[in-house]
Amino acid sequence: MEIYLDTANLNEIREAASWGILSGVTTNPTLIAREKGADFKSIIQEIASLVEGPISAETTSLDAEGMIREGREFAEWHPNVVIKVPSTTEGLKAVHGLAQHDIYCNVTLCFNPVQALLAARAGAFLISPFIGRIDDTGIDGMNLIREISAVYEQADIDTRILAASIRHPRHIVESALAGADIATCPFSVLQQAMKHPLTDIGIERFLADWKSRQ
Ligand code: E4P
């Protein structure tokens, strides 16, 4: 299970990169918009200089022609840029079209296993099922990862499953057990994951015992 950071915030990326745990970064238009005033291209290039691994940059066109145009432009920014397109029929066309130029795609906003199967058939490098947003509707989002994983295994597909819309540390573990290859996580979830009261109590006790020996 690889860990990607789901953010466009350079301070968060710098900090998580310093932990030595990052295999990539995903961004989306909402995350880019949060970085007020920053230029999209500069953010993506800066991220690519901080993290070695795929950096997802999302298109905003609704038609395949526009997605392909944007994707070809973003791919010029850095060799590690992966183009994010939505799980729509236009998105499939864009994946197929960008593959002709050897450009990798992350098919995002995936909410059912057939979207995932068709994305893979079109040539997607990554598929992004949105776990948290499914949970929000009262349905178990993790089941989608299980189904995609089973379908991909049955069909011998090597598109990588990227668990997205991760809301808490347990989602990371469950995604791995359900067959995801990668979890893309908000920085706060990674911080939360490394916090345990028994770790803190243990450190305190060790330090107290160490001091009492002098
Ligand atoms: C993934 O690539 C998306 O950017 C992200 O995981 C969306 O998560 P959200 O549902 O928390 O917005």
PDB file of C-alpha atoms in Angstrom, residues 38-209:
ATOM      1  CA  ALA A  38      -1.111  30.606  -6.520  1.00  0.00           C
ATOM      2  CA  ASP A  39      -0.670  29.674 -10.158  1.00  0.00           C
ATOM      3  CA  PHE A  40      -1.710  26.085 -11.068  1.00  0.00           C
ATOM      4  CA  LYS A  41       1.370  25.338 -13.167  1.00  0.00           C
ATOM      5  CA  SER A  42       3.763  26.655 -10.485  1.00  0.00           C
ATOM      6  CA  ILE A  43       2.028  24.593  -7.769  1.00  0.00           C
ATOM      7  CA  ILE A  44       2.289  21.381  -9.803  1.00  0.00           C
ATOM      8  CA  GLN A  45       5.932  22.032 -10.710  1.00  0.00           C
ATOM      9  CA  GLU A  46       6.791  22.847  -7.092  1.00  0.00           C
ATOM     10  CA  ILE A  47       5.077  19.653  -5.890  1.00  0.00           C
ATOM     11  CA  ALA A  48       7.009  17.654  -8.493  1.00  0.00           C
ATOM     12  CA  SER A  49      10.258  19.108  -7.156  1.00  0.00           C
ATOM     13  CA  LEU A  50       9.347  17.978  -3.601  1.00  0.00           C
ATOM     14  CA  VAL A  51       7.972  14.481  -4.277  1.00  0.00           C
ATOM     15  CA  GLU A  52       9.278  11.762  -6.541  1.00  0.00           C
ATOM     16  CA  GLY A  53       6.249   9.964  -7.958  1.00  0.00           C
ATOM     17  CA  PRO A  54       3.018  10.584  -9.829  1.00  0.00           C
ATOM     18  CA  ILE A  55       1.461  14.044  -9.327  1.00  0.00           C
ATOM     19  CA  SER A  56      -2.186  14.216 -10.408  1.00  0.00           C
ATOM     20  CA  ALA A  57      -3.396  17.436 -12.053  1.00  0.00           C
ATOM     21  CA  GLU A  58      -7.107  17.597 -12.863  1.00  0.00           C
ATOM     22  CA  THR A  59      -8.684  18.833 -16.087  1.00  0.00           C
ATOM     23  CA  THR A  60     -11.815  21.000 -15.925  1.00  0.00           C
ATOM     24  CA  SER A  61     -13.168  20.586 -19.471  1.00  0.00           C
ATOM     25  CA  LEU A  62     -16.363  18.589 -19.901  1.00  0.00           C
ATOM     26  CA  ASP A  63     -15.556  17.295 -23.382  1.00  0.00           C
ATOM     27  CA  ALA A  64     -12.792  14.879 -24.398  1.00  0.00           C
ATOM     28  CA  GLU A  65     -11.230  17.344 -26.816  1.00  0.00           C
ATOM     29  CA  GLY A  66     -10.799  19.903 -24.023  1.00  0.00           C
ATOM     30  CA  MET A  67      -9.498  17.281 -21.567  1.00  0.00           C
ATOM     31  CA  ILE A  68      -6.959  16.103 -24.121  1.00  0.00           C
ATOM     32  CA  ARG A  69      -5.866  19.676 -24.826  1.00  0.00           C
ATOM     33  CA  GLU A  70      -5.459  20.425 -21.103  1.00  0.00           C
ATOM     34  CA  GLY A  71      -3.829  17.047 -20.453  1.00  0.00           C
ATOM     35  CA  ARG A  72      -1.235  17.564 -23.172  1.00  0.00           C
ATOM     36  CA  GLU A  73      -0.425  20.986 -21.721  1.00  0.00           C
ATOM     37  CA  PHE A  74      -0.136  19.723 -18.097  1.00  0.00           C
ATOM     38  CA  ALA A  75       2.030  16.798 -19.204  1.00  0.00           C
ATOM     39  CA  GLU A  76       4.587  19.325 -20.503  1.00  0.00           C
ATOM     40  CA  TRP A  77       4.991  20.757 -16.994  1.00  0.00           C
ATOM     41  CA  HIS A  78       6.821  17.729 -15.565  1.00  0.00           C
ATOM     42  CA  PRO A  79       7.348  14.093 -16.617  1.00  0.00           C
ATOM     43  CA  ASN A  80       5.634  12.843 -13.407  1.00  0.00           C
ATOM     44  CA  VAL A  81       2.358  14.644 -14.090  1.00  0.00           C
ATOM     45  CA  VAL A  82      -0.658  12.316 -14.366  1.00  0.00           C
ATOM     46  CA  ILE A  83      -3.827  13.745 -15.901  1.00  0.00           C
ATOM     47  CA  LYS A  84      -7.021  13.480 -13.901  1.00  0.00           C
ATOM     48  CA  VAL A  85     -10.218  13.112 -15.895  1.00  0.00           C
ATOM     49  CA  PRO A  86     -13.712  12.310 -14.586  1.00  0.00           C
ATOM     50  CA  SER A  87     -15.484   8.923 -14.805  1.00  0.00           C
ATOM     51  CA  THR A  88     -17.630   9.944 -17.787  1.00  0.00           C
ATOM     52  CA  THR A  89     -17.786   8.747 -21.377  1.00  0.00           C
ATOM     53  CA  GLU A  90     -15.877  11.910 -22.398  1.00  0.00           C
ATOM     54  CA  GLY A  91     -13.310  10.995 -19.738  1.00  0.00           C
ATOM     55  CA  LEU A  92     -12.887   7.543 -21.314  1.00  0.00           C
ATOM     56  CA  LYS A  93     -12.318   9.142 -24.729  1.00  0.00           C
ATOM     57  CA  ALA A  94      -9.738  11.439 -23.170  1.00  0.00           C
ATOM     58  CA  VAL A  95      -7.882   8.527 -21.515  1.00  0.00           C
ATOM     59  CA  HIS A  96      -7.819   6.746 -24.867  1.00  0.00           C
ATOM     60  CA  GLY A  97      -6.708   9.901 -26.702  1.00  0.00           C
ATOM     61  CA  LEU A  98      -4.004  10.807 -24.184  1.00  0.00           C
ATOM     62  CA  ALA A  99      -2.664   7.231 -24.286  1.00  0.00           C
ATOM     63  CA  GLN A 100      -1.794   7.846 -27.962  1.00  0.00           C
ATOM     64  CA  HIS A 101       0.619  10.494 -26.666  1.00  0.00           C
ATOM     65  CA  ASP A 102       1.949   8.197 -23.880  1.00  0.00           C
ATOM     66  CA  ILE A 103       0.298  10.372 -21.227  1.00  0.00           C
ATOM     67  CA  TYR A 104      -0.909   8.606 -18.058  1.00  0.00           C
ATOM     68  CA  CYS A 105      -4.382   9.233 -16.623  1.00  0.00           C
ATOM     69  CA  ASN A 106      -6.039   9.034 -13.226  1.00  0.00           C
ATOM     70  CA  VAL A 107      -9.782   8.469 -13.685  1.00  0.00           C
ATOM     71  CA  THR A 108     -11.419  10.246 -10.782  1.00  0.00           C
ATOM     72  CA  LEU A 109     -14.887  10.514  -9.202  1.00  0.00           C
ATOM     73  CA  CYS A 110     -15.421   6.757  -9.532  1.00  0.00           C
ATOM     74  CA  PHE A 111     -18.545   5.518  -7.753  1.00  0.00           C
ATOM     75  CA  ASN A 112     -19.206   2.084  -9.274  1.00  0.00           C
ATOM     76  CA  PRO A 113     -17.120  -0.894 -10.420  1.00  0.00           C
ATOM     77  CA  VAL A 114     -18.239  -0.684 -14.047  1.00  0.00           C
ATOM     78  CA  GLN A 115     -16.847   2.860 -14.280  1.00  0.00           C
ATOM     79  CA  ALA A 116     -13.601   1.363 -12.967  1.00  0.00           C
ATOM     80  CA  LEU A 117     -13.634  -1.515 -15.455  1.00  0.00           C
ATOM     81  CA  LEU A 118     -14.268   0.777 -18.427  1.00  0.00           C
ATOM     82  CA  ALA A 119     -11.631   3.259 -17.249  1.00  0.00           C
ATOM     83  CA  ALA A 120      -9.120   0.414 -17.135  1.00  0.00           C
ATOM     84  CA  ARG A 121     -10.153  -0.811 -20.589  1.00  0.00           C
ATOM     85  CA  ALA A 122      -9.650   2.726 -21.939  1.00  0.00           C
ATOM     86  CA  GLY A 123      -6.093   2.617 -20.576  1.00  0.00           C
ATOM     87  CA  ALA A 124      -6.238   4.358 -17.163  1.00  0.00           C
ATOM     88  CA  PHE A 125      -3.071   4.216 -15.080  1.00  0.00           C
ATOM     89  CA  LEU A 126      -4.990   4.978 -11.851  1.00  0.00           C
ATOM     90  CA  ILE A 127      -8.635   4.631 -10.834  1.00  0.00           C
ATOM     91  CA  SER A 128      -9.899   6.764  -7.944  1.00  0.00           C
ATOM     92  CA  PRO A 129     -12.910   5.381  -6.047  1.00  0.00           C
ATOM     93  CA  PHE A 130     -14.228   8.019  -3.586  1.00  0.00           C
ATOM     94  CA  ILE A 131     -14.747   6.119  -0.333  1.00  0.00           C
ATOM     95  CA  GLY A 132     -15.721   8.941   2.045  1.00  0.00           C
ATOM     96  CA  ARG A 133     -18.282  10.466  -0.297  1.00  0.00           C
ATOM     97  CA  ILE A 134     -20.003   7.056  -0.627  1.00  0.00           C
ATOM     98  CA  ASP A 135     -19.959   6.595   3.166  1.00  0.00           C
ATOM     99  CA  ASP A 136     -21.644  10.022   3.397  1.00  0.00           C
ATOM    100  CA  THR A 137     -24.654   8.617   1.535  1.00  0.00           C
ATOM    101  CA  GLY A 138     -25.050   5.841   4.116  1.00  0.00           C
ATOM    102  CA  ILE A 139     -23.535   3.102   1.918  1.00  0.00           C
ATOM    103  CA  ASP A 140     -20.275   1.291   2.749  1.00  0.00           C
ATOM    104  CA  GLY A 141     -17.691   2.920   0.462  1.00  0.00           C
ATOM    105  CA  MET A 142     -15.162   0.183   1.118  1.00  0.00           C
ATOM    106  CA  ASN A 143     -17.303  -2.305  -0.758  1.00  0.00           C
ATOM    107  CA  LEU A 144     -16.501  -0.420  -3.963  1.00  0.00           C
ATOM    108  CA  ILE A 145     -12.779  -1.049  -3.455  1.00  0.00           C
ATOM    109  CA  ARG A 146     -13.501  -4.745  -2.820  1.00  0.00           C
ATOM    110  CA  GLU A 147     -15.556  -5.035  -6.018  1.00  0.00           C
ATOM    111  CA  ILE A 148     -13.067  -3.145  -8.202  1.00  0.00           C
ATOM    112  CA  SER A 149     -10.254  -5.234  -6.804  1.00  0.00           C
ATOM    113  CA  ALA A 150     -12.120  -8.492  -7.567  1.00  0.00           C
ATOM    114  CA  VAL A 151     -13.087  -7.354 -11.078  1.00  0.00           C
ATOM    115  CA  TYR A 152      -9.519  -6.252 -11.879  1.00  0.00           C
ATOM    116  CA  GLU A 153      -8.095  -9.508 -10.589  1.00  0.00           C
ATOM    117  CA  GLN A 154     -10.590 -11.585 -12.570  1.00  0.00           C
ATOM    118  CA  ALA A 155      -9.799  -9.633 -15.748  1.00  0.00           C
ATOM    119  CA  ASP A 156      -6.041  -9.471 -15.091  1.00  0.00           C
ATOM    120  CA  ILE A 157      -6.071  -5.666 -15.202  1.00  0.00           C
ATOM    121  CA  ASP A 158      -3.067  -3.741 -13.932  1.00  0.00           C
ATOM    122  CA  THR A 159      -4.677  -0.285 -13.514  1.00  0.00           C
ATOM    123  CA  ARG A 160      -3.775   0.764  -9.969  1.00  0.00           C
ATOM    124  CA  ILE A 161      -6.545   1.286  -7.406  1.00  0.00           C
ATOM    125  CA  LEU A 162      -6.128   4.589  -5.582  1.00  0.00           C
ATOM    126  CA  ALA A 163      -8.455   4.882  -2.577  1.00  0.00           C
ATOM    127  CA  ALA A 164      -9.617   8.522  -2.512  1.00  0.00           C
ATOM    128  CA  SER A 165     -11.838  10.652  -0.290  1.00  0.00           C
ATOM    129  CA  ILE A 166     -10.117   9.173   2.767  1.00  0.00           C
ATOM    130  CA  ARG A 167     -11.553  10.651   5.969  1.00  0.00           C
ATOM    131  CA  HIS A 168      -9.769   8.856   8.829  1.00  0.00           C
ATOM    132  CA  PRO A 169      -6.845   6.484   9.482  1.00  0.00           C
ATOM    133  CA  ARG A 170      -9.084   3.389   9.551  1.00  0.00           C
ATOM    134  CA  HIS A 171      -9.982   4.065   5.905  1.00  0.00           C
ATOM    135  CA  ILE A 172      -6.296   3.552   5.027  1.00  0.00           C
ATOM    136  CA  VAL A 173      -6.139   0.113   6.674  1.00  0.00           C
ATOM    137  CA  GLU A 174      -9.473  -1.021   5.300  1.00  0.00           C
ATOM    138  CA  SER A 175      -8.590   0.162   1.781  1.00  0.00           C
ATOM    139  CA  ALA A 176      -5.395  -1.888   1.892  1.00  0.00           C
ATOM    140  CA  LEU A 177      -7.272  -4.973   3.107  1.00  0.00           C
ATOM    141  CA  ALA A 178      -9.923  -4.438   0.404  1.00  0.00           C
ATOM    142  CA  GLY A 179      -7.257  -4.485  -2.321  1.00  0.00           C
ATOM    143  CA  ALA A 180      -6.302  -0.835  -2.964  1.00  0.00           C
ATOM    144  CA  ASP A 181      -2.729  -0.223  -4.125  1.00  0.00           C
ATOM    145  CA  ILE A 182      -2.571   3.373  -2.902  1.00  0.00           C
ATOM    146  CA  ALA A 183      -4.401   5.621  -0.428  1.00  0.00           C
ATOM    147  CA  THR A 184      -4.402   9.351  -1.074  1.00  0.00           C
ATOM    148  CA  CYS A 185      -4.792  11.070   2.282  1.00  0.00           C
ATOM    149  CA  PRO A 186      -5.376  14.567   3.615  1.00  0.00           C
ATOM    150  CA  PHE A 187      -2.402  15.718   5.707  1.00  0.00           C
ATOM    151  CA  SER A 188      -4.590  15.841   8.855  1.00  0.00           C
ATOM    152  CA  VAL A 189      -5.387  12.120   8.513  1.00  0.00           C
ATOM    153  CA  LEU A 190      -1.690  11.224   8.381  1.00  0.00           C
ATOM    154  CA  GLN A 191      -1.005  13.364  11.456  1.00  0.00           C
ATOM    155  CA  GLN A 192      -3.942  11.736  13.236  1.00  0.00           C
ATOM    156  CA  ALA A 193      -2.689   8.275  12.264  1.00  0.00           C
ATOM    157  CA  MET A 194       0.650   8.862  13.990  1.00  0.00           C
ATOM    158  CA  LYS A 195      -0.969  10.027  17.239  1.00  0.00           C
ATOM    159  CA  HIS A 196      -1.607   7.456  19.944  1.00  0.00           C
ATOM    160  CA  PRO A 197      -2.088   8.215  23.652  1.00  0.00           C
ATOM    161  CA  LEU A 198      -0.097   5.117  24.626  1.00  0.00           C
ATOM    162  CA  THR A 199       2.825   6.317  22.489  1.00  0.00           C
ATOM    163  CA  ASP A 200       2.751   9.669  24.327  1.00  0.00           C
ATOM    164  CA  ILE A 201       2.420   8.015  27.756  1.00  0.00           C
ATOM    165  CA  GLY A 202       5.226   5.609  26.862  1.00  0.00           C
ATOM    166  CA  ILE A 203       7.571   8.474  25.877  1.00  0.00           C
ATOM    167  CA  GLU A 204       6.714  10.338  29.088  1.00  0.00           C
ATOM    168  CA  ARG A 205       7.451   7.279  31.251  1.00  0.00           C
ATOM    169  CA  PHE A 206      10.715   6.465  29.494  1.00  0.00           C
ATOM    170  CA  LEU A 207      11.882  10.070  29.935  1.00  0.00           C
ATOM    171  CA  ALA A 208      10.876  10.136  33.624  1.00  0.00           C
ATOM    172  CA  ASP A 209      12.710   6.842  34.279  1.00  0.00           C
TER     173      ASP A 209
END
